[in-house]
Short mmCIF file of N, CA and C and ligand atoms in Angstrom, two decimals:
data_model
loop_
_atom_site.label_atom_id
_atom_site.label_comp_id
_atom_site.label_asym_id
_atom_site.label_seq_id
_atom_site.Cartn_x
_atom_site.Cartn_y
_atom_site.Cartn_z
N UNK A 1113 20.02 14.96 7.80
CA UNK A 1113 19.48 15.84 6.75
C UNK A 1113 18.15 16.46 7.24
N UNK A 1114 18.03 17.77 7.07
CA UNK A 1114 16.80 18.43 7.52
C UNK A 1114 15.68 18.16 6.50
N UNK A 1115 14.44 18.44 6.91
CA UNK A 1115 13.31 18.27 6.00
C UNK A 1115 13.49 19.13 4.75
N UNK A 1116 13.96 20.37 4.98
CA UNK A 1116 14.13 21.30 3.85
C UNK A 1116 15.16 20.75 2.86
N UNK A 1117 16.25 20.20 3.41
CA UNK A 1117 17.30 19.63 2.55
C UNK A 1117 16.78 18.42 1.78
N UNK A 1118 15.98 17.59 2.47
CA UNK A 1118 15.43 16.39 1.82
C UNK A 1118 14.48 16.78 0.68
N UNK A 1119 13.66 17.78 0.96
CA UNK A 1119 12.71 18.25 -0.05
C UNK A 1119 13.45 18.85 -1.25
N UNK A 1120 14.49 19.61 -0.96
CA UNK A 1120 15.27 20.23 -2.05
C UNK A 1120 15.95 19.15 -2.88
N UNK A 1121 16.44 18.10 -2.21
CA UNK A 1121 17.09 17.00 -2.94
C UNK A 1121 16.08 16.33 -3.88
N UNK A 1122 14.84 16.19 -3.40
CA UNK A 1122 13.79 15.60 -4.24
C UNK A 1122 13.54 16.47 -5.47
N UNK A 1123 13.46 17.76 -5.28
CA UNK A 1123 13.21 18.67 -6.41
C UNK A 1123 14.41 18.67 -7.36
N UNK A 1124 15.61 18.64 -6.77
CA UNK A 1124 16.82 18.60 -7.61
C UNK A 1124 16.91 17.28 -8.38
N UNK A 1125 16.30 16.22 -7.83
CA UNK A 1125 16.31 14.91 -8.50
C UNK A 1125 15.36 14.87 -9.69
N UNK A 1126 14.50 15.86 -9.81
CA UNK A 1126 13.61 15.93 -10.97
C UNK A 1126 12.13 15.87 -10.67
N UNK A 1127 11.77 15.72 -9.38
CA UNK A 1127 10.33 15.71 -9.07
C UNK A 1127 9.77 17.13 -9.19
N UNK A 1128 8.51 17.20 -9.59
CA UNK A 1128 7.85 18.50 -9.74
C UNK A 1128 7.42 19.03 -8.38
N UNK A 1129 6.97 18.12 -7.52
CA UNK A 1129 6.50 18.50 -6.18
C UNK A 1129 6.99 17.46 -5.17
N UNK A 1130 7.14 17.91 -3.94
CA UNK A 1130 7.47 17.00 -2.84
C UNK A 1130 6.83 17.57 -1.58
N UNK A 1131 6.18 16.70 -0.80
CA UNK A 1131 5.49 17.19 0.41
C UNK A 1131 5.54 16.12 1.49
N UNK A 1132 5.75 16.55 2.72
CA UNK A 1132 5.78 15.62 3.85
C UNK A 1132 4.38 15.39 4.40
N UNK A 1133 4.15 14.18 4.87
CA UNK A 1133 2.93 13.91 5.63
C UNK A 1133 3.22 12.80 6.64
N UNK A 1134 2.36 12.68 7.64
CA UNK A 1134 2.50 11.58 8.59
C UNK A 1134 1.89 10.33 7.98
N UNK A 1135 2.53 9.19 8.19
CA UNK A 1135 1.98 7.92 7.66
C UNK A 1135 0.59 7.68 8.25
N UNK A 1136 0.38 8.14 9.49
CA UNK A 1136 -0.94 7.97 10.13
C UNK A 1136 -2.06 8.60 9.31
N UNK A 1137 -1.72 9.61 8.49
CA UNK A 1137 -2.74 10.30 7.69
C UNK A 1137 -2.97 9.66 6.31
N UNK A 1138 -2.16 8.63 5.97
CA UNK A 1138 -2.40 7.94 4.70
C UNK A 1138 -3.67 7.11 4.84
N UNK A 1139 -4.50 7.14 3.80
CA UNK A 1139 -5.74 6.35 3.87
C UNK A 1139 -5.63 5.13 2.96
N UNK A 1140 -5.93 3.97 3.53
CA UNK A 1140 -5.89 2.69 2.81
C UNK A 1140 -7.33 2.22 2.60
N UNK A 1141 -7.56 1.61 1.45
CA UNK A 1141 -8.90 1.10 1.16
C UNK A 1141 -8.76 -0.26 0.46
N UNK A 1142 -9.04 -1.31 1.21
CA UNK A 1142 -8.86 -2.67 0.68
C UNK A 1142 -9.69 -2.90 -0.59
N UNK A 1143 -10.78 -2.13 -0.76
CA UNK A 1143 -11.63 -2.30 -1.94
C UNK A 1143 -10.87 -1.94 -3.23
N UNK A 1144 -9.80 -1.16 -3.10
CA UNK A 1144 -9.02 -0.79 -4.30
C UNK A 1144 -8.32 -2.00 -4.91
N UNK A 1145 -8.15 -3.06 -4.13
CA UNK A 1145 -7.49 -4.27 -4.64
C UNK A 1145 -8.23 -4.84 -5.85
N UNK A 1146 -9.52 -4.59 -5.90
CA UNK A 1146 -10.33 -5.09 -7.01
C UNK A 1146 -9.80 -4.61 -8.36
N UNK A 1147 -9.25 -3.37 -8.39
CA UNK A 1147 -8.72 -2.84 -9.66
C UNK A 1147 -7.52 -3.66 -10.14
N UNK A 1148 -6.71 -4.14 -9.18
CA UNK A 1148 -5.58 -5.01 -9.55
C UNK A 1148 -6.11 -6.34 -10.07
N UNK A 1149 -7.12 -6.88 -9.39
CA UNK A 1149 -7.68 -8.18 -9.78
C UNK A 1149 -8.27 -8.10 -11.19
N UNK A 1150 -8.85 -6.97 -11.53
CA UNK A 1150 -9.41 -6.80 -12.89
C UNK A 1150 -8.32 -6.84 -13.95
N UNK A 1151 -7.10 -6.58 -13.56
CA UNK A 1151 -5.91 -6.78 -14.39
C UNK A 1151 -5.91 -6.00 -15.71
N UNK A 1152 -6.34 -4.77 -15.68
CA UNK A 1152 -6.27 -3.98 -16.91
C UNK A 1152 -4.81 -3.69 -17.29
N UNK A 1153 -3.92 -3.71 -16.31
CA UNK A 1153 -2.50 -3.43 -16.61
C UNK A 1153 -1.76 -4.69 -17.06
N UNK A 1154 -2.36 -5.88 -16.82
CA UNK A 1154 -1.74 -7.13 -17.27
C UNK A 1154 -0.66 -7.67 -16.35
N UNK A 1155 -0.50 -7.08 -15.17
CA UNK A 1155 0.58 -7.53 -14.28
C UNK A 1155 0.10 -8.39 -13.10
N UNK A 1156 -1.21 -8.54 -12.99
CA UNK A 1156 -1.74 -9.34 -11.87
C UNK A 1156 -1.21 -10.77 -11.98
N UNK A 1157 -0.62 -11.25 -10.89
CA UNK A 1157 -0.06 -12.61 -10.82
C UNK A 1157 1.08 -12.84 -11.81
N UNK A 1158 1.70 -11.75 -12.26
CA UNK A 1158 2.81 -11.86 -13.21
C UNK A 1158 4.03 -11.04 -12.77
N UNK A 1159 3.97 -10.50 -11.55
CA UNK A 1159 5.07 -9.65 -11.08
C UNK A 1159 5.08 -9.72 -9.55
N UNK A 1160 6.25 -9.96 -8.99
CA UNK A 1160 6.33 -10.13 -7.53
C UNK A 1160 5.97 -8.86 -6.76
N UNK A 1161 6.01 -7.70 -7.42
CA UNK A 1161 5.65 -6.45 -6.72
C UNK A 1161 4.14 -6.24 -6.71
N UNK A 1162 3.42 -7.08 -7.47
CA UNK A 1162 1.98 -6.88 -7.65
C UNK A 1162 1.18 -7.97 -6.93
N UNK A 1163 -0.12 -7.75 -6.73
CA UNK A 1163 -0.96 -8.80 -6.16
C UNK A 1163 -1.03 -10.00 -7.10
N UNK A 1164 -1.29 -11.19 -6.60
CA UNK A 1164 -1.46 -11.47 -5.16
C UNK A 1164 -0.14 -11.68 -4.42
N UNK A 1165 0.98 -11.87 -5.14
CA UNK A 1165 2.24 -12.24 -4.50
C UNK A 1165 2.75 -11.17 -3.52
N UNK A 1166 2.46 -9.89 -3.78
CA UNK A 1166 3.03 -8.83 -2.92
C UNK A 1166 2.49 -8.91 -1.50
N UNK A 1167 1.28 -9.43 -1.33
CA UNK A 1167 0.68 -9.51 0.01
C UNK A 1167 -0.77 -9.07 -0.02
N UNK A 1168 -1.49 -9.43 1.02
CA UNK A 1168 -2.89 -9.02 1.12
C UNK A 1168 -2.95 -7.51 1.41
N UNK A 1169 -4.11 -6.88 1.20
CA UNK A 1169 -4.20 -5.45 1.55
C UNK A 1169 -3.77 -5.17 2.99
N UNK A 1170 -4.16 -6.05 3.91
CA UNK A 1170 -3.79 -5.86 5.32
C UNK A 1170 -2.28 -5.95 5.52
N UNK A 1171 -1.67 -6.92 4.86
CA UNK A 1171 -0.20 -7.08 4.99
C UNK A 1171 0.53 -5.89 4.38
N UNK A 1172 -0.02 -5.38 3.28
CA UNK A 1172 0.62 -4.24 2.62
C UNK A 1172 0.53 -2.98 3.51
N UNK A 1173 -0.63 -2.80 4.11
CA UNK A 1173 -0.78 -1.63 5.01
C UNK A 1173 0.19 -1.72 6.18
N UNK A 1174 0.32 -2.95 6.71
CA UNK A 1174 1.24 -3.16 7.84
C UNK A 1174 2.68 -2.77 7.47
N UNK A 1175 3.09 -3.07 6.24
CA UNK A 1175 4.46 -2.75 5.80
C UNK A 1175 4.68 -1.24 5.83
N UNK A 1176 3.64 -0.47 5.48
CA UNK A 1176 3.77 0.99 5.44
C UNK A 1176 3.68 1.58 6.85
N UNK A 1177 2.79 1.03 7.66
CA UNK A 1177 2.56 1.57 9.01
C UNK A 1177 3.76 1.37 9.95
N UNK A 1178 4.77 0.62 9.48
CA UNK A 1178 5.99 0.46 10.29
C UNK A 1178 6.76 1.78 10.36
N UNK A 1179 6.44 2.66 9.40
CA UNK A 1179 7.15 3.95 9.33
C UNK A 1179 6.23 5.06 9.83
N UNK A 1180 6.87 6.14 10.28
CA UNK A 1180 6.07 7.25 10.83
C UNK A 1180 5.85 8.37 9.82
N UNK A 1181 6.85 8.58 8.96
CA UNK A 1181 6.78 9.76 8.10
C UNK A 1181 6.87 9.36 6.62
N UNK A 1182 6.30 10.22 5.79
CA UNK A 1182 6.29 9.97 4.35
C UNK A 1182 6.65 11.25 3.62
N UNK A 1183 7.51 11.10 2.62
CA UNK A 1183 7.75 12.22 1.71
C UNK A 1183 7.10 11.82 0.38
N UNK A 1184 6.04 12.53 0.05
CA UNK A 1184 5.29 12.23 -1.17
C UNK A 1184 5.98 12.94 -2.33
N UNK A 1185 6.32 12.17 -3.35
CA UNK A 1185 7.10 12.67 -4.49
C UNK A 1185 6.23 12.60 -5.74
N UNK A 1186 6.06 13.73 -6.40
CA UNK A 1186 5.19 13.75 -7.58
C UNK A 1186 5.95 14.30 -8.79
N UNK A 1187 5.83 13.58 -9.90
CA UNK A 1187 6.33 14.13 -11.17
C UNK A 1187 5.13 14.44 -12.04
N UNK A 1188 5.14 15.59 -12.66
CA UNK A 1188 4.09 15.96 -13.62
C UNK A 1188 4.81 16.17 -14.95
N UNK A 1189 4.48 15.34 -15.94
CA UNK A 1189 5.20 15.39 -17.22
C UNK A 1189 4.24 15.71 -18.37
N UNK A 1190 4.69 16.49 -19.34
CA UNK A 1190 3.84 16.78 -20.49
C UNK A 1190 3.72 15.57 -21.40
N UNK A 1191 2.51 15.33 -21.91
CA UNK A 1191 2.28 14.25 -22.88
C UNK A 1191 1.35 14.80 -23.98
N UNK A 1192 1.35 14.16 -25.14
CA UNK A 1192 0.42 14.56 -26.19
C UNK A 1192 -1.00 14.33 -25.72
N UNK A 1193 -1.23 13.16 -25.13
CA UNK A 1193 -2.53 12.82 -24.56
C UNK A 1193 -2.33 11.86 -23.39
N UNK A 1194 -2.98 12.18 -22.29
CA UNK A 1194 -2.88 11.32 -21.11
C UNK A 1194 -3.51 9.94 -21.37
N UNK A 1195 -4.31 9.83 -22.44
CA UNK A 1195 -4.95 8.57 -22.77
C UNK A 1195 -4.03 7.66 -23.62
N UNK A 1196 -2.87 8.17 -24.04
CA UNK A 1196 -1.96 7.37 -24.88
C UNK A 1196 -1.10 6.47 -23.98
N UNK A 1197 -1.35 5.15 -24.00
CA UNK A 1197 -0.64 4.26 -23.08
C UNK A 1197 0.86 4.23 -23.29
N UNK A 1198 1.31 4.41 -24.53
CA UNK A 1198 2.76 4.38 -24.78
C UNK A 1198 3.44 5.59 -24.14
N UNK A 1199 2.79 6.75 -24.28
CA UNK A 1199 3.36 7.97 -23.70
C UNK A 1199 3.39 7.91 -22.17
N UNK A 1200 2.29 7.41 -21.61
CA UNK A 1200 2.24 7.37 -20.14
C UNK A 1200 3.22 6.32 -19.60
N UNK A 1201 3.43 5.26 -20.39
CA UNK A 1201 4.39 4.22 -19.97
C UNK A 1201 5.82 4.81 -19.92
N UNK A 1202 6.14 5.60 -20.92
CA UNK A 1202 7.47 6.24 -20.96
C UNK A 1202 7.61 7.21 -19.79
N UNK A 1203 6.53 7.96 -19.52
CA UNK A 1203 6.58 8.92 -18.40
C UNK A 1203 6.71 8.19 -17.07
N UNK A 1204 6.02 7.04 -16.95
CA UNK A 1204 6.09 6.26 -15.70
C UNK A 1204 7.51 5.73 -15.49
N UNK A 1205 8.15 5.30 -16.59
CA UNK A 1205 9.52 4.79 -16.51
C UNK A 1205 10.46 5.90 -16.01
N UNK A 1206 10.28 7.10 -16.56
CA UNK A 1206 11.12 8.23 -16.15
C UNK A 1206 10.88 8.55 -14.67
N UNK A 1207 9.60 8.51 -14.25
CA UNK A 1207 9.26 8.78 -12.85
C UNK A 1207 9.93 7.75 -11.93
N UNK A 1208 9.84 6.47 -12.30
CA UNK A 1208 10.42 5.43 -11.45
C UNK A 1208 11.94 5.50 -11.43
N UNK A 1209 12.53 5.96 -12.54
CA UNK A 1209 13.98 6.07 -12.57
C UNK A 1209 14.46 7.12 -11.55
N UNK A 1210 13.79 8.29 -11.52
CA UNK A 1210 14.23 9.30 -10.55
C UNK A 1210 13.83 8.88 -9.13
N UNK A 1211 12.75 8.10 -9.01
CA UNK A 1211 12.35 7.60 -7.68
C UNK A 1211 13.44 6.68 -7.14
N UNK A 1212 13.92 5.76 -7.96
CA UNK A 1212 14.98 4.83 -7.51
C UNK A 1212 16.25 5.58 -7.16
N UNK A 1213 16.61 6.56 -7.99
CA UNK A 1213 17.83 7.33 -7.72
C UNK A 1213 17.71 8.04 -6.38
N UNK A 1214 16.52 8.66 -6.16
CA UNK A 1214 16.31 9.39 -4.92
C UNK A 1214 16.35 8.44 -3.71
N UNK A 1215 15.65 7.32 -3.82
CA UNK A 1215 15.58 6.37 -2.71
C UNK A 1215 16.97 5.80 -2.43
N UNK A 1216 17.73 5.49 -3.47
CA UNK A 1216 19.10 4.98 -3.26
C UNK A 1216 19.96 6.00 -2.52
N UNK A 1217 19.81 7.28 -2.86
CA UNK A 1217 20.57 8.33 -2.17
C UNK A 1217 20.14 8.40 -0.70
N UNK A 1218 18.81 8.36 -0.48
CA UNK A 1218 18.31 8.49 0.88
C UNK A 1218 18.68 7.28 1.75
N UNK A 1219 18.75 6.11 1.12
CA UNK A 1219 19.07 4.90 1.91
C UNK A 1219 20.48 4.95 2.46
N UNK A 1220 21.35 5.73 1.82
CA UNK A 1220 22.71 5.90 2.36
C UNK A 1220 22.65 6.71 3.66
N UNK A 1221 21.65 7.59 3.76
CA UNK A 1221 21.46 8.42 4.96
C UNK A 1221 20.70 7.65 6.03
N UNK A 1222 19.74 6.85 5.56
CA UNK A 1222 18.80 6.22 6.48
C UNK A 1222 18.45 4.82 5.94
N UNK A 1223 19.14 3.80 6.47
CA UNK A 1223 18.92 2.44 5.93
C UNK A 1223 17.53 1.91 6.32
N UNK A 1224 16.99 2.42 7.44
CA UNK A 1224 15.66 2.00 7.91
C UNK A 1224 14.59 2.80 7.18
N UNK A 1225 14.45 2.56 5.92
CA UNK A 1225 13.45 3.31 5.15
C UNK A 1225 12.97 2.42 4.01
N UNK A 1226 11.91 2.85 3.37
CA UNK A 1226 11.37 2.08 2.25
C UNK A 1226 10.67 3.02 1.29
N UNK A 1227 10.06 2.46 0.28
CA UNK A 1227 9.40 3.32 -0.70
C UNK A 1227 8.26 2.61 -1.40
N UNK A 1228 7.37 3.43 -1.89
CA UNK A 1228 6.26 2.98 -2.74
C UNK A 1228 6.50 3.69 -4.07
N UNK A 1229 6.34 2.96 -5.18
CA UNK A 1229 6.59 3.60 -6.49
C UNK A 1229 5.38 3.44 -7.40
N UNK A 1230 5.60 3.58 -8.70
CA UNK A 1230 4.47 3.52 -9.64
C UNK A 1230 4.58 2.28 -10.53
N UNK A 1231 3.49 1.55 -10.67
CA UNK A 1231 3.46 0.39 -11.58
C UNK A 1231 4.18 -0.83 -11.04
N UNK A 1232 4.33 -1.85 -11.88
CA UNK A 1232 4.98 -3.10 -11.44
C UNK A 1232 6.49 -2.91 -11.30
N UNK A 1233 7.17 -3.88 -10.72
CA UNK A 1233 8.64 -3.83 -10.66
C UNK A 1233 9.17 -4.12 -12.06
N UNK A 1234 10.06 -3.24 -12.53
CA UNK A 1234 10.65 -3.44 -13.87
C UNK A 1234 12.17 -3.54 -13.76
N UNK A 1235 12.63 -3.94 -12.59
CA UNK A 1235 14.08 -4.01 -12.38
C UNK A 1235 14.72 -5.03 -13.32
N UNK A 1236 14.03 -6.13 -13.58
CA UNK A 1236 14.52 -7.12 -14.56
C UNK A 1236 13.71 -6.96 -15.84
N UNK A 1237 14.31 -7.37 -16.95
CA UNK A 1237 13.60 -7.25 -18.23
C UNK A 1237 12.30 -8.06 -18.17
N UNK A 1238 12.42 -9.29 -17.66
CA UNK A 1238 11.23 -10.14 -17.46
C UNK A 1238 11.20 -10.56 -16.00
N UNK A 1239 10.09 -10.34 -15.33
CA UNK A 1239 10.01 -10.71 -13.92
C UNK A 1239 10.13 -12.23 -13.77
N UNK A 1240 10.90 -12.65 -12.78
CA UNK A 1240 11.12 -14.08 -12.55
C UNK A 1240 9.82 -14.80 -12.24
N UNK A 1241 8.81 -14.09 -11.78
CA UNK A 1241 7.55 -14.78 -11.47
C UNK A 1241 6.95 -15.44 -12.71
N UNK A 1242 7.13 -14.79 -13.86
CA UNK A 1242 6.58 -15.33 -15.11
C UNK A 1242 7.27 -16.67 -15.44
N UNK A 1243 8.54 -16.78 -15.02
CA UNK A 1243 9.30 -18.01 -15.30
C UNK A 1243 9.18 -19.02 -14.15
N UNK A 1244 8.40 -18.68 -13.14
CA UNK A 1244 8.22 -19.59 -12.00
C UNK A 1244 9.47 -19.69 -11.14
N UNK A 1245 10.32 -18.64 -11.20
CA UNK A 1245 11.55 -18.65 -10.41
C UNK A 1245 11.45 -17.62 -9.28
N UNK A 1246 12.30 -17.75 -8.24
CA UNK A 1246 12.25 -16.75 -7.16
C UNK A 1246 12.71 -15.38 -7.65
N UNK A 1247 12.28 -14.35 -6.96
CA UNK A 1247 12.69 -12.97 -7.29
C UNK A 1247 14.22 -12.88 -7.26
N UNK A 1248 14.79 -12.25 -8.27
CA UNK A 1248 16.26 -12.17 -8.38
C UNK A 1248 16.85 -11.10 -7.47
N UNK A 1249 16.11 -10.03 -7.22
CA UNK A 1249 16.65 -8.91 -6.44
C UNK A 1249 15.60 -8.40 -5.44
N UNK A 1250 15.28 -9.21 -4.42
CA UNK A 1250 14.19 -8.82 -3.49
C UNK A 1250 14.38 -7.44 -2.87
N UNK A 1251 15.64 -7.03 -2.68
CA UNK A 1251 15.88 -5.72 -2.05
C UNK A 1251 15.59 -4.55 -3.01
N UNK A 1252 15.37 -4.87 -4.26
CA UNK A 1252 15.10 -3.82 -5.26
C UNK A 1252 13.61 -3.69 -5.60
N UNK A 1253 12.79 -4.48 -4.93
CA UNK A 1253 11.36 -4.51 -5.29
C UNK A 1253 10.58 -3.43 -4.54
N UNK A 1254 9.89 -2.57 -5.29
CA UNK A 1254 9.00 -1.56 -4.69
C UNK A 1254 7.64 -1.70 -5.35
N UNK A 1255 6.63 -1.93 -4.54
CA UNK A 1255 5.27 -2.05 -5.08
C UNK A 1255 4.68 -0.66 -5.29
N UNK A 1256 3.58 -0.62 -6.02
CA UNK A 1256 2.97 0.67 -6.35
C UNK A 1256 1.85 1.03 -5.35
N UNK A 1257 1.37 2.26 -5.47
CA UNK A 1257 0.30 2.72 -4.57
C UNK A 1257 -0.92 1.82 -4.65
N UNK A 1258 -1.24 1.36 -5.87
CA UNK A 1258 -2.43 0.50 -6.04
C UNK A 1258 -2.25 -0.82 -5.29
N UNK A 1259 -1.05 -1.41 -5.41
CA UNK A 1259 -0.80 -2.68 -4.72
C UNK A 1259 -0.92 -2.50 -3.21
N UNK A 1260 -0.57 -1.32 -2.71
CA UNK A 1260 -0.69 -1.03 -1.28
C UNK A 1260 -2.11 -0.62 -0.88
N UNK A 1261 -2.99 -0.43 -1.89
CA UNK A 1261 -4.36 0.03 -1.64
C UNK A 1261 -4.37 1.40 -0.97
N UNK A 1262 -3.42 2.25 -1.35
CA UNK A 1262 -3.38 3.62 -0.83
C UNK A 1262 -4.27 4.49 -1.70
N UNK A 1263 -5.11 5.28 -1.07
CA UNK A 1263 -5.98 6.20 -1.82
C UNK A 1263 -5.13 7.40 -2.26
N UNK A 1264 -4.68 7.36 -3.51
CA UNK A 1264 -3.75 8.38 -4.01
C UNK A 1264 -4.40 9.76 -4.08
N UNK A 1265 -5.70 9.80 -4.43
CA UNK A 1265 -6.40 11.08 -4.52
C UNK A 1265 -6.43 11.78 -3.17
N UNK A 1266 -6.76 11.02 -2.13
CA UNK A 1266 -6.83 11.61 -0.79
C UNK A 1266 -5.44 12.03 -0.31
N UNK A 1267 -4.44 11.22 -0.68
CA UNK A 1267 -3.06 11.56 -0.29
C UNK A 1267 -2.66 12.90 -0.93
N UNK A 1268 -2.95 13.04 -2.24
CA UNK A 1268 -2.59 14.28 -2.94
C UNK A 1268 -3.33 15.47 -2.31
N UNK A 1269 -4.61 15.26 -2.01
CA UNK A 1269 -5.41 16.34 -1.42
C UNK A 1269 -4.83 16.74 -0.06
N UNK A 1270 -4.48 15.74 0.74
CA UNK A 1270 -3.92 16.02 2.06
C UNK A 1270 -2.64 16.86 1.94
N UNK A 1271 -1.85 16.57 0.91
CA UNK A 1271 -0.56 17.27 0.73
C UNK A 1271 -0.71 18.56 -0.07
N UNK A 1272 -1.91 18.83 -0.60
CA UNK A 1272 -2.09 20.02 -1.42
C UNK A 1272 -1.41 19.89 -2.78
N UNK A 1273 -1.30 18.65 -3.28
CA UNK A 1273 -0.65 18.41 -4.57
C UNK A 1273 -1.70 18.15 -5.65
N UNK A 1274 -1.43 18.53 -6.91
CA UNK A 1274 -2.40 18.27 -7.97
C UNK A 1274 -2.49 16.78 -8.28
N UNK A 1275 -3.70 16.28 -8.51
CA UNK A 1275 -3.90 14.86 -8.82
C UNK A 1275 -4.20 14.71 -10.31
N UNK A 1276 -5.23 15.37 -10.75
CA UNK A 1276 -5.58 15.38 -12.18
C UNK A 1276 -4.96 16.64 -12.79
N UNK A 1277 -4.14 16.48 -13.79
CA UNK A 1277 -3.39 17.64 -14.32
C UNK A 1277 -3.80 17.98 -15.75
N UNK A 1278 -4.95 17.46 -16.21
CA UNK A 1278 -5.42 17.79 -17.56
C UNK A 1278 -5.02 16.72 -18.56
N UNK A 1279 -5.52 16.88 -19.79
CA UNK A 1279 -5.31 15.86 -20.84
C UNK A 1279 -3.88 15.85 -21.37
N UNK A 1280 -3.15 16.94 -21.16
CA UNK A 1280 -1.81 17.02 -21.75
C UNK A 1280 -0.68 16.91 -20.72
N UNK A 1281 -1.03 16.40 -19.55
CA UNK A 1281 0.02 16.17 -18.54
C UNK A 1281 -0.32 14.88 -17.78
N UNK A 1282 0.73 14.20 -17.35
CA UNK A 1282 0.47 12.99 -16.56
C UNK A 1282 1.25 13.10 -15.24
N UNK A 1283 0.57 12.75 -14.17
CA UNK A 1283 1.18 12.82 -12.83
C UNK A 1283 1.38 11.41 -12.29
N UNK A 1284 2.56 11.18 -11.72
CA UNK A 1284 2.82 9.92 -11.02
C UNK A 1284 3.34 10.25 -9.62
N UNK A 1285 3.04 9.34 -8.69
CA UNK A 1285 3.45 9.54 -7.31
C UNK A 1285 4.33 8.39 -6.83
N UNK A 1286 5.31 8.73 -6.00
CA UNK A 1286 6.05 7.76 -5.21
C UNK A 1286 5.99 8.25 -3.77
N UNK A 1287 6.35 7.38 -2.84
CA UNK A 1287 6.41 7.79 -1.44
C UNK A 1287 7.70 7.26 -0.84
N UNK A 1288 8.45 8.12 -0.22
CA UNK A 1288 9.62 7.68 0.54
C UNK A 1288 9.19 7.59 2.01
N UNK A 1289 9.37 6.42 2.60
CA UNK A 1289 8.91 6.16 3.98
C UNK A 1289 10.10 6.09 4.93
N UNK A 1290 9.99 6.77 6.05
CA UNK A 1290 11.11 6.77 6.99
C UNK A 1290 10.61 7.09 8.41
N UNK A 1291 11.54 7.07 9.36
CA UNK A 1291 11.15 7.38 10.73
C UNK A 1291 11.84 8.64 11.23
S1 SF4 B 1904 13.51 -7.70 -9.05
FE1 SF4 B 1904 13.13 -8.78 -10.99
S2 SF4 B 1904 12.27 -10.76 -10.34
FE2 SF4 B 1904 12.09 -9.37 -8.56
S3 SF4 B 1904 10.04 -8.46 -8.72
FE3 SF4 B 1904 11.47 -7.07 -9.77
S4 SF4 B 1904 11.37 -7.69 -11.92
FE4 SF4 B 1904 10.51 -9.39 -10.70
#
């Protein structure tokens, strides 16, 4: 599949924007881990896709650096207010749904690939970590940009994509990683 075809598939899948970049140009900042530790989202130590179980900042960066190329996928969705957690949660769910669909399609083309998505893993209704059990579907787990300590603002700037879209729109990012 050519780059143009891959990008078109992303747009046809429902993303608002899609842009290629080299993984070498992604910027990681271990200091971002502190935001996960502060646990404003409530998923710290309660989801296998999130810290601390997902891995240290260094281990997370290593997982991404195994790949050479990245297709940055952005959805921009209208909301009444970007400050409304229920609305943004619904938008995040929709973003992750199209991210999974896209990644599943791409994995048929290229099994040696991976992805970064938004928020905790919601593949199961309740994450097995909360029940002290092993992850039920390890191959379905995708951690978020924050868990990877990826500087999303710099990534968007590098790709020429909008980061802050105003009070009435919410933007989420995923990354498809491949060689
Ligand atoms: S697949 Fe299920 S058990 Fe594994 S991280 Fe996701 S929600 Fe948790």
